[in-house]
XYZ file of C-alpha atoms in Angstrom:
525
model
C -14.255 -9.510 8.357
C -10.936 -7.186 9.590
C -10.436 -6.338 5.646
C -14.209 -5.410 5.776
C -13.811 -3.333 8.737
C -10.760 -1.562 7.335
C -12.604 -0.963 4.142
C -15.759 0.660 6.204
C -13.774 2.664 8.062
C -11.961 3.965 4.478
C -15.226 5.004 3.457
C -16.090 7.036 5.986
C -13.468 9.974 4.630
C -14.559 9.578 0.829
C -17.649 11.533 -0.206
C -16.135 15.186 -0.594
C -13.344 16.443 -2.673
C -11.609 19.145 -1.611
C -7.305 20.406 -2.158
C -5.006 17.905 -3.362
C -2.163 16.286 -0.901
C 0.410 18.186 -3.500
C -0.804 21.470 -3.419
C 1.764 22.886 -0.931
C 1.100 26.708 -1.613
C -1.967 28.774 -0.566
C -3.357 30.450 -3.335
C -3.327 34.159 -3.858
C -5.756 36.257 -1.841
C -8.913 36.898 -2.972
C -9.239 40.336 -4.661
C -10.312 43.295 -2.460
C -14.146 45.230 -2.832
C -14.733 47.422 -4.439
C -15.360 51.051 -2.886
C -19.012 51.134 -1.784
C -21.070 54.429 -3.187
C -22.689 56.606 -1.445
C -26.090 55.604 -1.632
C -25.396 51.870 -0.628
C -26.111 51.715 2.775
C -22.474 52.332 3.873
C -22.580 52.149 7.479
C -24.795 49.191 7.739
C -21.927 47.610 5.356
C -18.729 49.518 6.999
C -20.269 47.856 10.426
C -20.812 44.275 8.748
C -16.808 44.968 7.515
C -15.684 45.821 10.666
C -17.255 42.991 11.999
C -15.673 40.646 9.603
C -12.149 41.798 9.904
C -12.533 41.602 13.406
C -13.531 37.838 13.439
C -17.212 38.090 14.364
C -18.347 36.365 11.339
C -21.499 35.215 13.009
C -22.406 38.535 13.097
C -21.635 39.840 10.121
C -23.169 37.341 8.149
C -26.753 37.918 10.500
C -26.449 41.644 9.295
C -25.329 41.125 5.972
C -28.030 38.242 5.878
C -30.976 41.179 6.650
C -29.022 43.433 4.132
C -29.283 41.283 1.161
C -33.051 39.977 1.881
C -33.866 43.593 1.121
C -31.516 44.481 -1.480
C -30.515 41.124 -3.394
C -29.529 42.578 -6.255
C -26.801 45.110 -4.346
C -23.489 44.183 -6.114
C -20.799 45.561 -3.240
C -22.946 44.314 -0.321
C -23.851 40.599 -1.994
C -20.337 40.492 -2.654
C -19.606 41.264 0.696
C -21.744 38.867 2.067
C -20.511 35.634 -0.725
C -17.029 36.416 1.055
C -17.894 36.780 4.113
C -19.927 33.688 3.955
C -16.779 31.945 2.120
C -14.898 32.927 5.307
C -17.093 31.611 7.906
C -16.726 28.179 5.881
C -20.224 27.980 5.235
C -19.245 27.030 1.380
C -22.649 26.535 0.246
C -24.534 29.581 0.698
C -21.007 31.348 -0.632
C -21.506 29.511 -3.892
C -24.912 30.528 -3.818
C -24.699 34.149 -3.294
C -21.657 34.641 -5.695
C -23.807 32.826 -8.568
C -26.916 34.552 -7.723
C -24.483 38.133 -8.163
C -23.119 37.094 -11.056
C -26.257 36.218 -12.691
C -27.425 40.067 -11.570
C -24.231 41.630 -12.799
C -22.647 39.163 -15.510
C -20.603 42.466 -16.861
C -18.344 42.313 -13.377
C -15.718 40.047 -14.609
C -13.590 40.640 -11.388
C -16.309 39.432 -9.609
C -16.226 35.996 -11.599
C -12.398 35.953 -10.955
C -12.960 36.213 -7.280
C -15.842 33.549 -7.366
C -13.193 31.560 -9.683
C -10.788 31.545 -7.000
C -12.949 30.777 -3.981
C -13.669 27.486 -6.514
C -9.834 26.771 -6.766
C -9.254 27.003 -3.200
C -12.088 24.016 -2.445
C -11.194 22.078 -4.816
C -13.555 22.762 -7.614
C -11.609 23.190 -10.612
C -13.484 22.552 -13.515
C -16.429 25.062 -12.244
C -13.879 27.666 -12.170
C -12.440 27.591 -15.756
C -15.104 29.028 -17.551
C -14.886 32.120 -15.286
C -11.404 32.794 -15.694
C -10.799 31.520 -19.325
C -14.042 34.410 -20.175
C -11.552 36.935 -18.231
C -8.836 36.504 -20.641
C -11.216 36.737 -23.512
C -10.862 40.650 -22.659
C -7.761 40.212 -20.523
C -5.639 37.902 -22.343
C -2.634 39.173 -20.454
C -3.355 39.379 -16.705
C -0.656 37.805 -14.950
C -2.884 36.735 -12.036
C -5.418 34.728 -13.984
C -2.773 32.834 -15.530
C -1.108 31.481 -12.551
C -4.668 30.467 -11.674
C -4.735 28.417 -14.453
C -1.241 27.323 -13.710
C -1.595 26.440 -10.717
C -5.159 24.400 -11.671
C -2.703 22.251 -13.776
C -0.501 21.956 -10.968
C -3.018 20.991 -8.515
C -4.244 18.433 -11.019
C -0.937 16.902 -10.943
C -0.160 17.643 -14.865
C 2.908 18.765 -13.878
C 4.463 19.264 -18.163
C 1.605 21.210 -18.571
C 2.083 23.428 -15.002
C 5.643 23.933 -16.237
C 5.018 24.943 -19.870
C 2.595 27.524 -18.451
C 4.959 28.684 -15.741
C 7.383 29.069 -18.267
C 5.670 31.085 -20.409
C 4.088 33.432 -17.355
C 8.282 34.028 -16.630
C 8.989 35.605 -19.971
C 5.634 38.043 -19.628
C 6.794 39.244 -16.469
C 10.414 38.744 -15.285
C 11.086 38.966 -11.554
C 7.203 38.093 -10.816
C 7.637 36.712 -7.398
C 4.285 34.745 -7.082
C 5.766 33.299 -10.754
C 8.803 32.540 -9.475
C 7.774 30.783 -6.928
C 5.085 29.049 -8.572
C 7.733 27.669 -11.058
C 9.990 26.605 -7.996
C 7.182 24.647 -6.728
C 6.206 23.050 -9.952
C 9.634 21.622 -10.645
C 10.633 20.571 -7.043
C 6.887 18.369 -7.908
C 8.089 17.535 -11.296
C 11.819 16.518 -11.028
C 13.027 13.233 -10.330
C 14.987 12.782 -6.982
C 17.293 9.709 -4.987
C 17.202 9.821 -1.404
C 19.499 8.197 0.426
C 18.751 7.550 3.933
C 20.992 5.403 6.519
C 18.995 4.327 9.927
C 20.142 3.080 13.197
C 18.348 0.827 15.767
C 19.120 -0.598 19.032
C 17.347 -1.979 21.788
C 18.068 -3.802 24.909
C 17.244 -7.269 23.953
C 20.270 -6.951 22.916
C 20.161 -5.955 18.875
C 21.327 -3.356 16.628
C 20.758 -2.691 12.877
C 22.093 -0.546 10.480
C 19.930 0.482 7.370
C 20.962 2.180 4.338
C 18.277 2.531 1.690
C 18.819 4.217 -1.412
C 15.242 4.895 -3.146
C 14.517 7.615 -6.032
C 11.169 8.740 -7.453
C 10.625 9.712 -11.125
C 7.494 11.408 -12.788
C 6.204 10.485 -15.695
C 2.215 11.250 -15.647
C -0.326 11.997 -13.186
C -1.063 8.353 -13.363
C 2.431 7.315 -12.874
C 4.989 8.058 -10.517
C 7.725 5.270 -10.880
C 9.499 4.245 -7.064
C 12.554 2.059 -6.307
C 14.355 1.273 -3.002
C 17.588 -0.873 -2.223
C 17.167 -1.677 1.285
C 20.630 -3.339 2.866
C 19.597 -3.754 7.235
C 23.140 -5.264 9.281
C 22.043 -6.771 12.195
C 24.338 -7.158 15.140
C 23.514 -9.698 18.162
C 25.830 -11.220 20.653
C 28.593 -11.269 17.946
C 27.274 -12.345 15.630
C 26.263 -10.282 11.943
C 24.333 -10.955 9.456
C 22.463 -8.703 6.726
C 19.608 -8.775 4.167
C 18.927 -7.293 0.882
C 15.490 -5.862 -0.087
C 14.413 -4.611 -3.733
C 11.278 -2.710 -4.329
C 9.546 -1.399 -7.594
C 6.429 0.402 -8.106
C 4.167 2.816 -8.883
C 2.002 5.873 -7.632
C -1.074 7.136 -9.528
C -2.895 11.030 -8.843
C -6.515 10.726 -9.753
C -7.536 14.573 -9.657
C -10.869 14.124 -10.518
C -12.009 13.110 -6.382
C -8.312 13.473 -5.427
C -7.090 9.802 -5.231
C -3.654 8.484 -4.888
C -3.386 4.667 -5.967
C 0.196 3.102 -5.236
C 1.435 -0.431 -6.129
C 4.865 -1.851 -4.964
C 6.265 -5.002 -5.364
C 10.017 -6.597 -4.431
C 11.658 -9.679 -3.497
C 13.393 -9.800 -0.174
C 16.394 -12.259 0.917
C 16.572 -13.132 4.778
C 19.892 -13.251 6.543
C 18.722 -16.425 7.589
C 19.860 -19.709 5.631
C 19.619 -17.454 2.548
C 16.080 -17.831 2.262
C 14.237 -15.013 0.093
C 10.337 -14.391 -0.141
C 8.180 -11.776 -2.405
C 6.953 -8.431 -0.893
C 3.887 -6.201 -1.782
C 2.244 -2.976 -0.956
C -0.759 -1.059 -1.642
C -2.221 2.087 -0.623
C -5.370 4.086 -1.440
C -5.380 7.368 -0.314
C -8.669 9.687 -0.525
C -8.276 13.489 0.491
C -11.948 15.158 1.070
C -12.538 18.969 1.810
C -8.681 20.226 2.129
C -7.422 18.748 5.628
C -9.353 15.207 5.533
C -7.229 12.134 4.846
C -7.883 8.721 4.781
C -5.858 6.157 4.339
C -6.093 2.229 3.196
C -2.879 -0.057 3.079
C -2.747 -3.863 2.848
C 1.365 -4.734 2.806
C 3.413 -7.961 2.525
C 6.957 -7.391 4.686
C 9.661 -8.926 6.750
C 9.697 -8.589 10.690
C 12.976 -7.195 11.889
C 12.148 -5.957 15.230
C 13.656 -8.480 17.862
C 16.663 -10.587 18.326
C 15.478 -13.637 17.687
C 13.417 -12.376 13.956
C 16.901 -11.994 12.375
C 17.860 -15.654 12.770
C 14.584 -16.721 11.619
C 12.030 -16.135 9.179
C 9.239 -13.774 10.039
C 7.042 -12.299 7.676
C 3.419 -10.803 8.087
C 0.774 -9.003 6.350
C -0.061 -5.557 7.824
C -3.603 -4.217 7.107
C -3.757 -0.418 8.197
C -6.883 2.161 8.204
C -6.141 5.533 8.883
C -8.193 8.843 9.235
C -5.803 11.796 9.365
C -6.931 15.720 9.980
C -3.780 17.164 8.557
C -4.475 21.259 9.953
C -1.149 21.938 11.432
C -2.339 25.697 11.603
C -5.449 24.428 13.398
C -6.556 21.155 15.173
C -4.798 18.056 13.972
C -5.431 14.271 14.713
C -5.864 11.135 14.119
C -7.527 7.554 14.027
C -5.995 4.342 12.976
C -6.636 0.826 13.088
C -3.773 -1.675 12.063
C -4.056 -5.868 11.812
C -1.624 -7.946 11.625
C -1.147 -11.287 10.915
C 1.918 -13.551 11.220
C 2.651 -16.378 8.748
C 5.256 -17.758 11.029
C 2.814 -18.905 13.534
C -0.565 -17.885 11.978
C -0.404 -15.200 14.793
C -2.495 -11.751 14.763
C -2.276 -8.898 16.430
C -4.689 -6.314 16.881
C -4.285 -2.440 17.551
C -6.724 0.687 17.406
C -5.308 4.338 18.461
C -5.958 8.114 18.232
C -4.745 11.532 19.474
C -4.885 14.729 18.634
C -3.068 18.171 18.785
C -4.303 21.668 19.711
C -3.804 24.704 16.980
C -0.214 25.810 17.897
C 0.285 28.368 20.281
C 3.221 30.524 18.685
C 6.271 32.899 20.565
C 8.829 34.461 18.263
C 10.459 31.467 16.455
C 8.850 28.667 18.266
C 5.196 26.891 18.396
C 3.769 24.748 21.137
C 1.244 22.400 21.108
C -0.312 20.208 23.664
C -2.469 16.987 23.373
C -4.149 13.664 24.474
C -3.687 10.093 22.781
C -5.343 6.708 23.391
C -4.209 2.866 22.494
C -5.278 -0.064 22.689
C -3.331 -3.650 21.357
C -3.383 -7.101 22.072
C -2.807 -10.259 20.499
C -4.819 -13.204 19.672
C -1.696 -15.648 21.394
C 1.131 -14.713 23.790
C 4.582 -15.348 22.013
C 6.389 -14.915 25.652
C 9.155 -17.899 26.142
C 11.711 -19.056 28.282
C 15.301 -18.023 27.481
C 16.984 -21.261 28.908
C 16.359 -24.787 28.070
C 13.914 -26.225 30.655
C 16.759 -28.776 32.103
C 18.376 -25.504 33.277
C 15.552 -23.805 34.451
C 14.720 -26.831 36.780
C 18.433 -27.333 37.649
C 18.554 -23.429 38.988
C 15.104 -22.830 39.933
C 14.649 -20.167 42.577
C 10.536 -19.307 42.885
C 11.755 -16.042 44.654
C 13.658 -14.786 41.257
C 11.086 -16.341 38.470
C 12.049 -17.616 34.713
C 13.424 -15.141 32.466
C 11.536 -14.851 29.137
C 11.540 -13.045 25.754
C 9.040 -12.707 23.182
C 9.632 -15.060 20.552
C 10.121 -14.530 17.325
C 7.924 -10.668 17.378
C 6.739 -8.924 20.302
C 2.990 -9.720 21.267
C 1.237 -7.054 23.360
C -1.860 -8.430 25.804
C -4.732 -6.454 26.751
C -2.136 -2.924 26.328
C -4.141 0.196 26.859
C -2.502 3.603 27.087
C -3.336 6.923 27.947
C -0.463 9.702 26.835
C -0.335 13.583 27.488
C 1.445 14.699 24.101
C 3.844 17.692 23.827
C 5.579 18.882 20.693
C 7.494 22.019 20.080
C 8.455 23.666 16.532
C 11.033 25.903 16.273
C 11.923 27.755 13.320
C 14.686 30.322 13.311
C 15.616 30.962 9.893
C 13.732 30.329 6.818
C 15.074 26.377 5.118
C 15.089 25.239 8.685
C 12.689 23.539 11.043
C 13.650 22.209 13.943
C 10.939 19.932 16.198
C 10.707 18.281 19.540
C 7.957 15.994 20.725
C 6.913 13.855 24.274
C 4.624 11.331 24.592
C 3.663 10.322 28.373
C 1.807 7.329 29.188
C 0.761 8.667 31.805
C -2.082 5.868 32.886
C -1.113 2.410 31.316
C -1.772 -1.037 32.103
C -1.269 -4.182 30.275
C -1.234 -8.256 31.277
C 2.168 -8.518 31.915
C 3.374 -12.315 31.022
C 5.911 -14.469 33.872
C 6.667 -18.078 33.772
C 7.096 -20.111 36.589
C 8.223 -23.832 37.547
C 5.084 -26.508 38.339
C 4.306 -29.717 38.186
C 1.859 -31.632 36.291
C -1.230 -34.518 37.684
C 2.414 -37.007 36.745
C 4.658 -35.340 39.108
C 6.659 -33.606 35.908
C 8.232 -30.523 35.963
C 6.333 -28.483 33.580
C 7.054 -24.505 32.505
C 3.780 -22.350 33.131
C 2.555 -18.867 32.379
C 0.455 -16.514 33.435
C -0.545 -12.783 33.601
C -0.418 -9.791 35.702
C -2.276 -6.744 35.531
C 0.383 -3.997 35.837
C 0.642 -0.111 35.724
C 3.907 1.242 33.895
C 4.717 4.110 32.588
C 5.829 4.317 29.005
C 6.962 6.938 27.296
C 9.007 8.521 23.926
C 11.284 11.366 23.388
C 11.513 11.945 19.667
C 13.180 15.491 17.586
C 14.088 16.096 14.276
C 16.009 19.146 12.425
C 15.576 20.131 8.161
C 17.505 21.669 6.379
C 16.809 23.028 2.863
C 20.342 23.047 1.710
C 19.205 24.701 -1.674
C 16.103 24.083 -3.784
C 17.456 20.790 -5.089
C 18.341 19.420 -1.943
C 17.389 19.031 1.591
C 18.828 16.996 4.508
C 16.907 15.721 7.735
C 18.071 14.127 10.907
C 15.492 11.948 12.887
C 16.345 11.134 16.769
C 13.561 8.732 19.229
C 14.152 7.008 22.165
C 10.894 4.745 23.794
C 10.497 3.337 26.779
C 7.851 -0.005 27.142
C 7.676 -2.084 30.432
C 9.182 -4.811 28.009
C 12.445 -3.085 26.611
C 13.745 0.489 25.440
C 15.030 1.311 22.245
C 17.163 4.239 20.439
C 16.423 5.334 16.953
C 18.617 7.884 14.280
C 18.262 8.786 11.116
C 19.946 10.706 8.233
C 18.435 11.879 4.740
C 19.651 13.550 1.929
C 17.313 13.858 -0.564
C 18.573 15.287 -3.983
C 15.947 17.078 -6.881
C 17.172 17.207 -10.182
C 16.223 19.378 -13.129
C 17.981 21.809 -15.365
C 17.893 25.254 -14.229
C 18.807 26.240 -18.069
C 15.582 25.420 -18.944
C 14.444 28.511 -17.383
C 16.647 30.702 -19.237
């Protein structure tokens, strides 16, 4: 039934295509109007332009609207109103005015080219070819029309044919900017790269690990994108070390055609524990509809290395995830997830369902603010909280005023956890190849059934351990920045800081990635 759920919710985001997740680059504007004649009305269509540039769109489309009802076959003013429609994000009557103008005036190719690229930019690429491809029948030169094209194979994820193209628009016109940076683009998407990434953890139970991964991505298709990762976590408790060794193959497919991404990954992991080893497995389904809608399905076999006590033992589980992303980061952004999961160790599941979201950014000189609201809820279907000392001890030292001490054990299990956080993050970008961001998270009305043992005795006069639950406030919260730098077009390094606070413990994460593109810049000369 939870795989059900999580494939319900996966549909939800499916039934519209829209921009791919690669295409990075907006395309170029639209081409301007024409210059209206005399005897077209120009101040009812100077007003409706006005209006438009202004941001009233309602109201320029409601005059523009009345305009065209009387003169529908009015090239400059239906063409105003398709892009002014287009604008307003009211996609279908766009497509409808531009085709009913271009079946009036089939001569204006420039028209078609602007129609062309309003088809691009949502997504509908096939619809669009004709129109350009009869531009260059007269036009087999225009610069613009071919990095249309280009960037259609791009989008597409074809990336030997985006680069052939590219290529070829170079030699036309040397020193092209839009070209060059088309061609920049193509081969950053193209070209193999290694990243190598070293992570370090601590918390307070106590534990610290130490990750280097080393993981590289090649390109061979749209339907295959080859990944590997060496994972190598030291773990360091009490004294004592011990490490682990993960592999990982596998591969990523780009289905343009309703802009799917299928990936597949598959290793073998060996525990630090009695040198025990187990298989691991990953997939993901990604769908992106209209240009900002993701969703997201993932069913994953891992290890559990997030306590103590998991690195001296053998945890794995099987993580079921179903997210719904709005990825606008010049607009609204949020998100809503549901994750599951289950725990072979003990047959154990936990249970978790969140959201938040972001306001458009609010932006002063180099910097952008943002504020928002999140929500959480988690709990577990049993409560893995345990005495530390053997019970002979505990009834040896027993004071009722100080309690038992306890740990979860082997994995944290949340109870009844619901959280309410005021959100803060801050961008700040002061030169270009650099972003720098801060973020908060404030739980700033939380509650969960805290867990305490306690000493008792049973209907035989035994000593037995007992637990129970609290309903507590506490105030979590997490501190988290990061700073990129594009060191040149082939590489780029990023360093990750968090810290999080739970009522249970408080932990410090850092990262460090270099990742490295390669190609041959000779190509291009």
């Amino acid at each position: 039934m939870r795989l059900i759920l999580c494939l319900s919710l996966f549909l939800l985001g499916t039934f519209v295509s829209g921009i791919p997740a690669n295409a990075t680059s907006p395309l170029p504007p639209l081409p301007p109007l024409p210059l209206l004649p005399p005897q077209s009305s120009p101040d009812t269509l100077e007003l409706a332009k006005e209006l438009r540039n202004a941001g009233n769109l309602k109201a320029a489309l409601a005059l523009l609207e009345l305009y065209h009802a009387a003169h529908p076959t009015h090239l400059n003013a239906s063409w105003l109103y398709a892009q002014t429609a287009y604008w307003a994000k009211q996609k279908k009557l766009a497509r409808k005015i531009y085709e009913l103008t271009i079946w009036y005036h089939p001569e204006n190719l420039y028209l078609q080219v602007d129609y062309a690229n309003m088809l691009v930019a949502i997504g509908k690429y096939q619809l669009a070819l004709p129109y350009l491809k009869n531009f260059l029948l007269l036009y087999p030169n225009n610069v613009e029309v071919l990095q249309t094209l280009t960037r259609i194979s791009y989008y597409k994820g074809d990336y030997k044919k985006a680069l052939n193209e590219a290529l070829i628009l170079e030699d036309m016109d040397p020193g092209n900017h839009e070209t060059t940076t088309l061609l920049d683009e193509i081969q950053l998407a193209k070209s193999p790269w290694i990243g190598i990434r070293a992570n370090y953890f601590s918390d307070n139970q106590p534990l610290q690990t130490i990750s280097p991964t080393l993981e590289s991505n090649i390109w061979l298709h749209p339907l295959s994108t080859l990944r590997f990762s060496v994972k190598t976590p030291f773990f360091s408790q009490g004294g004592t070390y011990t490490n682990a060794i993960w592999l990982q193959a596998g591969n990523s497919s780009f289905i343009w055609y309703g802009n799917w991404r299928v990936t597949v990954d598959a290793g073998v992991l060996k525990y630090p524990y009695k040198n025990t080893t187990t298989w691991t497995g990953n997939f993901e389904l990604e769908k992106r509809s209209y240009r900002h809608l993701l969703t997201i399905f993932q069913a994953e076999r891992k290890p559990y290395f997030n306590t103590g006590s998991s690195t001296d033992t053998v945890v794995n589980e099987y993580h079921v995830a179903e997210t719904i992303r709005w990825d606008n980061y010049n607009s609204w952004s949020g998100e809503i997830s549901y994750n599951w999961d289950y725990f072979l160790t003990d047959y154990n599941s936990i249970y978790a369902i969140a959201g938040w979201g972001l306001t458009p950014p609010l932006k002063a000189s180099v910097f952008d603010f943002r504020l928002g609201y999140g929500i959480s809820y988690s709990t577990s279907t049993d409560d893995n909280f345990q005495p530390i000392e053997k019970k002979s001890d505990i009834i040896a030292n027993y004071d009722p005023a100080v309690g038992i001490e306890g740990i979860y054990y082997p994995y944290f299990t949340p109870n009844h956890q619901f959280i309410n956080s005021a959100l803060l993050a801050i961008g700040i970008h002061p030169v270009k190849g650099i972003d720098i961001g801060i973020s908060g998270n404030l739980g700033f009305f939380a509650k969960a059934q805290i867990p305490y043992l306690f000493l008792d005795t049973n209907q035989y006069g035994q000593f037995v351990i007992k637990k129970d639950f609290s309903n507590e406030r506490y105030f979590p919260y997490t501190i988290s920045a990061y700073a990129s730098f594009q060191l040149s077009k082939k590489v780029s390094l990023r360093a990750d800081y968090r810290f999080n606070s739970t009522y249970f413990y408080s932990e410090h994460y850092a990262g460090l990635q270099l990742k490295i593109n390669i190609w041959n810049e000779k190509k291009r000369k």
